[in-house]
Coordinates of C-alpha atoms in Angstrom, one line a residue:
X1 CA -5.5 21.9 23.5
X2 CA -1.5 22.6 23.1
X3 CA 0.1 19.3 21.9
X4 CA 4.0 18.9 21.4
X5 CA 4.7 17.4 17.7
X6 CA 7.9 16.1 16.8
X7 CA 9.8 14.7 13.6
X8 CA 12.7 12.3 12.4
X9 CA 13.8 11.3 9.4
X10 CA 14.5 7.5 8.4
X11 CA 16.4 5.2 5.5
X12 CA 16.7 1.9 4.3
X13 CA 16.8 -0.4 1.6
X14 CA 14.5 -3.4 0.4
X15 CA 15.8 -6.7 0.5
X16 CA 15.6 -6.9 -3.0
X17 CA 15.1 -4.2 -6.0
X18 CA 11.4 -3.4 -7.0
X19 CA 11.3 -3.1 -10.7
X20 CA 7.7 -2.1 -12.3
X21 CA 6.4 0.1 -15.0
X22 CA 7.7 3.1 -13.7
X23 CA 11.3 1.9 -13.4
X24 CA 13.3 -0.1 -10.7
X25 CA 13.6 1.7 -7.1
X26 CA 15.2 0.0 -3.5
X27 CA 15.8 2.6 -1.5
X28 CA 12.9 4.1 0.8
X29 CA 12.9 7.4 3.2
X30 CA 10.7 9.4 5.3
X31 CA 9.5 10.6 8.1
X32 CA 8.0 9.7 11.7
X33 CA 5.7 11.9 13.6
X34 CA 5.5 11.9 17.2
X35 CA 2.7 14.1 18.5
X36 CA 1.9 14.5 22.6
X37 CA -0.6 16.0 24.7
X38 CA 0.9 18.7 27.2
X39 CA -1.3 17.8 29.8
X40 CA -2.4 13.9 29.2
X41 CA 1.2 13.2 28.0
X42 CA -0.3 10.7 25.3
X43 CA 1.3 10.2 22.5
X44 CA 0.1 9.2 18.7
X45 CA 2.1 8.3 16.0
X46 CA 2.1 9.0 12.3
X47 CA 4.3 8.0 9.7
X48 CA 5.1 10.2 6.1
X49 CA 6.3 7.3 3.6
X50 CA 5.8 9.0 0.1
X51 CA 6.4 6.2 -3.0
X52 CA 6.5 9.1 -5.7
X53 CA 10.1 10.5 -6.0
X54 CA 8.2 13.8 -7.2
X55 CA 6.4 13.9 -3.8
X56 CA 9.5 13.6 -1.5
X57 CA 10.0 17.2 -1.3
X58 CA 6.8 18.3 -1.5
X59 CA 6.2 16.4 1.8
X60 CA 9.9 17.7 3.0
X61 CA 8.5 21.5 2.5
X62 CA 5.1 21.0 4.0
X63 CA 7.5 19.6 7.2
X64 CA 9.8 22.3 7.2
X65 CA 7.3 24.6 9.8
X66 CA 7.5 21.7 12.3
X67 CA 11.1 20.5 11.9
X68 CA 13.7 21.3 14.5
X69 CA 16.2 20.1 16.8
X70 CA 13.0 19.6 19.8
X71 CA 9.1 19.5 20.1
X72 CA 7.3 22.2 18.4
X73 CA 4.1 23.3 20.2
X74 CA 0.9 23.3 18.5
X75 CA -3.1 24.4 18.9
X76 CA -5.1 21.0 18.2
X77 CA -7.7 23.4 16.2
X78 CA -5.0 24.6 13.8
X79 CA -3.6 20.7 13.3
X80 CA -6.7 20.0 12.4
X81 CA -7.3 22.8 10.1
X82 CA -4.6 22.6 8.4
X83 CA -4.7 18.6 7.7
X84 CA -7.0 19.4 4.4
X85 CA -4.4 21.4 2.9
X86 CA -1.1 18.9 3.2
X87 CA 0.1 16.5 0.8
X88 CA -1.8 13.5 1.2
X89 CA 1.0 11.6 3.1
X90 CA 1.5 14.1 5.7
X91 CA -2.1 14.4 6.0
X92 CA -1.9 10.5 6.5
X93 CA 0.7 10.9 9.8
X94 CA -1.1 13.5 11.1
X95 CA -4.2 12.4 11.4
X96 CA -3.2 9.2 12.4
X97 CA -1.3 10.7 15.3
X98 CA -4.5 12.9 16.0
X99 CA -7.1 9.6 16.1
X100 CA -4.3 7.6 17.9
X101 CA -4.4 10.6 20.5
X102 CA -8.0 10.6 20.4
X103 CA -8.4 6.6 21.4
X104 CA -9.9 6.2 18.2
X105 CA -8.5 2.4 18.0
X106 CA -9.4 0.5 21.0
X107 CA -6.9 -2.1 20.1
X108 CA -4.2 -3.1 17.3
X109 CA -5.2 -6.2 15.2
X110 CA -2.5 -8.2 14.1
X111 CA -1.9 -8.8 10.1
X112 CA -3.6 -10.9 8.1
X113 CA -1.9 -13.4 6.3
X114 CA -0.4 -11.7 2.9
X115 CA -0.4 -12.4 -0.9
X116 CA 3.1 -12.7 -1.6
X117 CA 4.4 -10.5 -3.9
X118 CA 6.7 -11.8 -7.2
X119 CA 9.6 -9.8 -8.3
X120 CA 9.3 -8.4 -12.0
X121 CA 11.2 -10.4 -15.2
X122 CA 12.7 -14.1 -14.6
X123 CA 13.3 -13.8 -10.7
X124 CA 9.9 -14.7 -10.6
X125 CA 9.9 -18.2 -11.2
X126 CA 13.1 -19.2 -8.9
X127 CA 10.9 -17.3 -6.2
X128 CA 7.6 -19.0 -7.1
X129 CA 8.8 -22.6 -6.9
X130 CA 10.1 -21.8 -3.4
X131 CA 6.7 -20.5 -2.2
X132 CA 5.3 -23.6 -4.1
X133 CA 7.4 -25.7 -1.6
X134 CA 7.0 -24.4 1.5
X135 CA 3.4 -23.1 1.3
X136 CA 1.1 -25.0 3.7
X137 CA -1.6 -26.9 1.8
X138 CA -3.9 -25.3 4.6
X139 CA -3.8 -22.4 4.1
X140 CA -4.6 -20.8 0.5
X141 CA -1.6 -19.2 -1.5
X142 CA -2.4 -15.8 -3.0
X143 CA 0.6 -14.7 -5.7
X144 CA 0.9 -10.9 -7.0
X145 CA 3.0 -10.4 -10.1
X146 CA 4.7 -7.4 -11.1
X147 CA 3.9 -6.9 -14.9
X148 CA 4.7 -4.8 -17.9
X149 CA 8.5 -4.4 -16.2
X150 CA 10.6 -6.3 -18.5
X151 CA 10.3 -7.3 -22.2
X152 CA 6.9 -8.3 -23.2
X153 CA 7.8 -10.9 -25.6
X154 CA 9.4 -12.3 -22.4
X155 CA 7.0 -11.7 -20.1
X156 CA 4.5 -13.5 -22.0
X157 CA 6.7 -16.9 -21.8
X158 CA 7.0 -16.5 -18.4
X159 CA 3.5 -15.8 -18.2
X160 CA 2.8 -18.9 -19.5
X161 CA 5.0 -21.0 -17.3
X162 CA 3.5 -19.2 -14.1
X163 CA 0.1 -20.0 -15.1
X164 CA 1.6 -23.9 -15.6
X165 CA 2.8 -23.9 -12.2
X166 CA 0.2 -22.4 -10.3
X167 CA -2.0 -24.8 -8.6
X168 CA -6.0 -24.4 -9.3
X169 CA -6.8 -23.4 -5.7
X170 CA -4.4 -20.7 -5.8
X171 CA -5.4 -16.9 -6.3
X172 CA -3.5 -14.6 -9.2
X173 CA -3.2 -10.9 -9.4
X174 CA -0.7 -9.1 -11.8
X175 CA 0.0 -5.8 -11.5
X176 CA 0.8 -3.5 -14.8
X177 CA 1.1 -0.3 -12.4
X178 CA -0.5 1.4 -15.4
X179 CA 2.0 0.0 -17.9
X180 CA -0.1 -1.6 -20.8
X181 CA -2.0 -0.2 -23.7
X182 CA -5.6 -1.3 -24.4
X183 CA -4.1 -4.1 -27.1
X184 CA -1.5 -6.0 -24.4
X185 CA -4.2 -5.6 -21.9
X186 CA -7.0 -7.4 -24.1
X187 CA -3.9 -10.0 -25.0
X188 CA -3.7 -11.2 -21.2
X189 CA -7.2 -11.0 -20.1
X190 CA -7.9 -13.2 -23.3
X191 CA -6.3 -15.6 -21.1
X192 CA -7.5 -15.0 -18.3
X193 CA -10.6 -15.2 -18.9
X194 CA -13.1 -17.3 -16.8
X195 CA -9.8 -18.3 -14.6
X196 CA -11.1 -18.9 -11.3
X197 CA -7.8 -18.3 -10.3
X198 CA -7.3 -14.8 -11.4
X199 CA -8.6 -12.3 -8.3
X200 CA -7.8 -9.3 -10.5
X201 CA -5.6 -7.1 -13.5
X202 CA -4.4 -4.3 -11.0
X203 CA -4.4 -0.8 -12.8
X204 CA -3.9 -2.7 -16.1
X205 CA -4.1 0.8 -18.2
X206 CA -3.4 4.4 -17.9
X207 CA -5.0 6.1 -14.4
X208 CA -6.8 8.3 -17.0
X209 CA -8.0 5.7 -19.3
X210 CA -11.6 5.1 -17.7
X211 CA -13.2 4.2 -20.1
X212 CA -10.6 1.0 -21.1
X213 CA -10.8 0.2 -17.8
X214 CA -14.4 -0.5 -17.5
X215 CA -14.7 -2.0 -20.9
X216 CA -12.1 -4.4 -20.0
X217 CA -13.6 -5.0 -16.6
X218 CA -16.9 -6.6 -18.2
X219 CA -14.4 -9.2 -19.2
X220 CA -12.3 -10.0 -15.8
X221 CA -12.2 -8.4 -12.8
X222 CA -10.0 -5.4 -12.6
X223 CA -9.0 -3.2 -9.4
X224 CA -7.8 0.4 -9.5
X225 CA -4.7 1.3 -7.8
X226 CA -2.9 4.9 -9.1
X227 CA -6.0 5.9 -10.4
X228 CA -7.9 6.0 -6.9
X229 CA -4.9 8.1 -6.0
X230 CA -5.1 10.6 -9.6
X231 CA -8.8 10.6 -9.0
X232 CA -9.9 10.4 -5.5
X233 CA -13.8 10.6 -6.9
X234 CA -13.3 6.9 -8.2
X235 CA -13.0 5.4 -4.3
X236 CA -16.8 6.5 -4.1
X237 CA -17.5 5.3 -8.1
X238 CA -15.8 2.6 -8.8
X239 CA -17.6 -0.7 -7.8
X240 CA -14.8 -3.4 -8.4
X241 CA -12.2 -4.0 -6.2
X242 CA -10.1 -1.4 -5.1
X243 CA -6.8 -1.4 -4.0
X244 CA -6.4 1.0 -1.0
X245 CA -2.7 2.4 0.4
X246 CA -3.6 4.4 3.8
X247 CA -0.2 6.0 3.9
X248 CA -0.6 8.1 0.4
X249 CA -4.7 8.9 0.8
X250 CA -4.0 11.4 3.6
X251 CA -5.8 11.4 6.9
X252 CA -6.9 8.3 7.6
X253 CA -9.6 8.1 10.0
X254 CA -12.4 8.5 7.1
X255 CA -11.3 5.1 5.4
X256 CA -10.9 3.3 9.1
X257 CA -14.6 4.1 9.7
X258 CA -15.5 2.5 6.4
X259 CA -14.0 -0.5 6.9
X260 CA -15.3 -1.0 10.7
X261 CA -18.8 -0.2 8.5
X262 CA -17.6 -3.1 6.8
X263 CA -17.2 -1.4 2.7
X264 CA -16.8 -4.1 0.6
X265 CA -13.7 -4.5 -1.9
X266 CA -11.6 -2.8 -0.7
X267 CA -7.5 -4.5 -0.7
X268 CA -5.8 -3.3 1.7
X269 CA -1.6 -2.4 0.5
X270 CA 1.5 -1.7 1.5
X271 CA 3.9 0.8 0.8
X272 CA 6.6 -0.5 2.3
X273 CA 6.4 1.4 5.1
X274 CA 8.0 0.9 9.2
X275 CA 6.7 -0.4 12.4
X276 CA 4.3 3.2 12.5
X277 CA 2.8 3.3 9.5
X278 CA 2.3 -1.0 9.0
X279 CA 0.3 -0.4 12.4
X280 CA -2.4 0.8 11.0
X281 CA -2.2 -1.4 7.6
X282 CA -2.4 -4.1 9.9
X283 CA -5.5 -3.1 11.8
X284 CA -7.4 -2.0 8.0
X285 CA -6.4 -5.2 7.1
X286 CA -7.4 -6.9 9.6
X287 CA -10.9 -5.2 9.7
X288 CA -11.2 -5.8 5.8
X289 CA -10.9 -9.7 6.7
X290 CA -14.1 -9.3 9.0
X291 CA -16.1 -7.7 6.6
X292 CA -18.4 -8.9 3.2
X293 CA -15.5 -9.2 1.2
X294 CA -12.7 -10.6 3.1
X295 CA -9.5 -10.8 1.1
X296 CA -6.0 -11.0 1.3
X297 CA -3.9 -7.8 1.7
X298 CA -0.7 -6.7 -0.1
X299 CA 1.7 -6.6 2.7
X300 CA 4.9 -7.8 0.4
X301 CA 6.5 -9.5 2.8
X302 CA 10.0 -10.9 3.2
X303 CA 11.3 -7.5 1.2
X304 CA 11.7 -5.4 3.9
X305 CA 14.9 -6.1 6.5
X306 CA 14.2 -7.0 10.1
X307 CA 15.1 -5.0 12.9
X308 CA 13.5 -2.1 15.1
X309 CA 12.7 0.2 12.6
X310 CA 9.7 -2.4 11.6
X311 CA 8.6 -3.2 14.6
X312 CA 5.0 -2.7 16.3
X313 CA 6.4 -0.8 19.0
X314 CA 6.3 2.7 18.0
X315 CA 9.0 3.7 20.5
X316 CA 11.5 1.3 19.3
X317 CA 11.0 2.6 15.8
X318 CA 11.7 5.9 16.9
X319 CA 14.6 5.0 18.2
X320 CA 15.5 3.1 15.4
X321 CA 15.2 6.1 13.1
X322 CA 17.6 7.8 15.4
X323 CA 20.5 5.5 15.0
X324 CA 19.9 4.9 11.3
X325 CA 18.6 1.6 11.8

């Protein structure tokens, strides 16, 4: 089967800086992936949305054999062939555009309601007394903070002031991104311990420190983020929570079908990405809230910017990308 596949770039900036472990970052690119059947004239979508600086040009060389100023014909054997062998988030866009081609999702689902995600450092407080005052008492308020970002000294005052404010029906995760040693990790989760409001330490230690990371799970629930991506072994090992990004895992239509086989624990994330790529974090999502272990997903918002380039229409956002909006 000969299918036409084409590329364009796209640029914007979050709302507001994202500071964690690794540093402060605002500005996101990447690419969009339009592949279409020369005889159906379907069309699927994919999206390339690396968050590692270091894997930007890895995923801009792995392009470079499709990129040019029109469609590029290609076999469907050799897509698929090839798909094993690309960075993970080109593997993500094109198998994407493959399933989406194939009619492997009957129907979009719309997202879930979100945790909302705290900035890092003392912007987190001014932010979570306005969530305080506008949540709706219905409907149960789920708060990620960004930890190990600023000074620990702090951190910890804040800390303490968050856990003062936060109502008891309300659900906690903080999120180290890897940024704590074994001794600040068994300081918080001191703490923490027997909170019912604590859902989980996200990637509290190194990606490579296993063996702190189950010890310290025995004591409060802990879910692995960079490490599932450093080890891709520990998606099928680890048996806490897990928290999943579609967009840097590569193709996606092997975690799809464990979700609509209803896998438990698994937290479905953003990474930021447009209209294409939070298509399909939507419908994970959405399949995650109908299974064992319904929970709600990381979909950050109110930092992204409105406008076509985030929309649900996969032509607009095309377009969008074109005009640099």
């Amino acid at each position: 089967m000969t299918l036409r596949l084409a590329i364009r770039s796209y640029a914007y900036s979050l709302l507001r800086p994202l500071r964690t472990a690794s540093g402060a970052w605002q500005q996101r690119e990447g690419w969009l992936l339009r592949l279409t059947c020369a005889i159906s004239g379907r069309v699927g979508w994919g999206e390339v949305a690396p968050l590692d600086p270091e894997h930007r040009p890895v995923c801009a060389r792995a392009l470079t054999r499709w990129q040019n100023s029109g469609d590029v014909e290609c076999e469907r054997d050799q897509l698929e062939s090839l798909l094993p062998t690309l960075p993970a988030e080109v593997g993500f866009a094109l198998g994407a555009s493959l399933a989406e081609l194939d009619g492997v999702v009957q129907a979009w689902l719309p997202a879930p309601s979100s945790a909302c995600l705290l900035p890092a450092g003392p912007a987190m407080l001014p932010m979570l007394d306005q969530l305080l005052a506008t949540h709706s008492v219905d409907e149960p308020l789920t708060v990620k903070w960004k930890v190990a970002a600023t000074d620990w000294d702090h951190e910890w005052s804040l800390f303490s002031r968050l856990l003062d404010r936060l109502p008891p029906e309300a659900h906690l995760r903080l999120d180290a991104n890897a940024g704590w040693d074994r001794t600040e990790a068994d300081r918080w989760a001191g703490v923490l311990e027997g909170d019912p409001r604590l859902d989980w330490l996200e990637q509290p230690l190194a990606v490579d420190d296993l063996q702190g990371l189950q010890d310290l799970a025995k004591r409060v629930p802990v879910a692995l983020d960079e490490s599932l991506l450093k080890h891709p072994a520990l998606r099928e090992q680890w048996q806490g929570w897990q928290v999943r990004r579609p967009l840097l895992e590569g193709d996606p239509r092997l975690l799809l079908r464990q979700l609509q086989e209803g896998r438990p624990r698994l937290m479905l994330s953003t990474v930021f990405e447009t209209g294409i790529g939070f298509r399909w974090l939507a419908l994970m999502a959405g399949l995650q809230q109908r299974g064992p272990t319904p929970v709600a997903p990381g979909l950050a918002p109110g930092w992204c910017p409105e406008g076509r380039l985030f929309s649900s229409d996969p032509e607009q956002v095309w377009a969008a990308a074109a005009l640099g909006c």
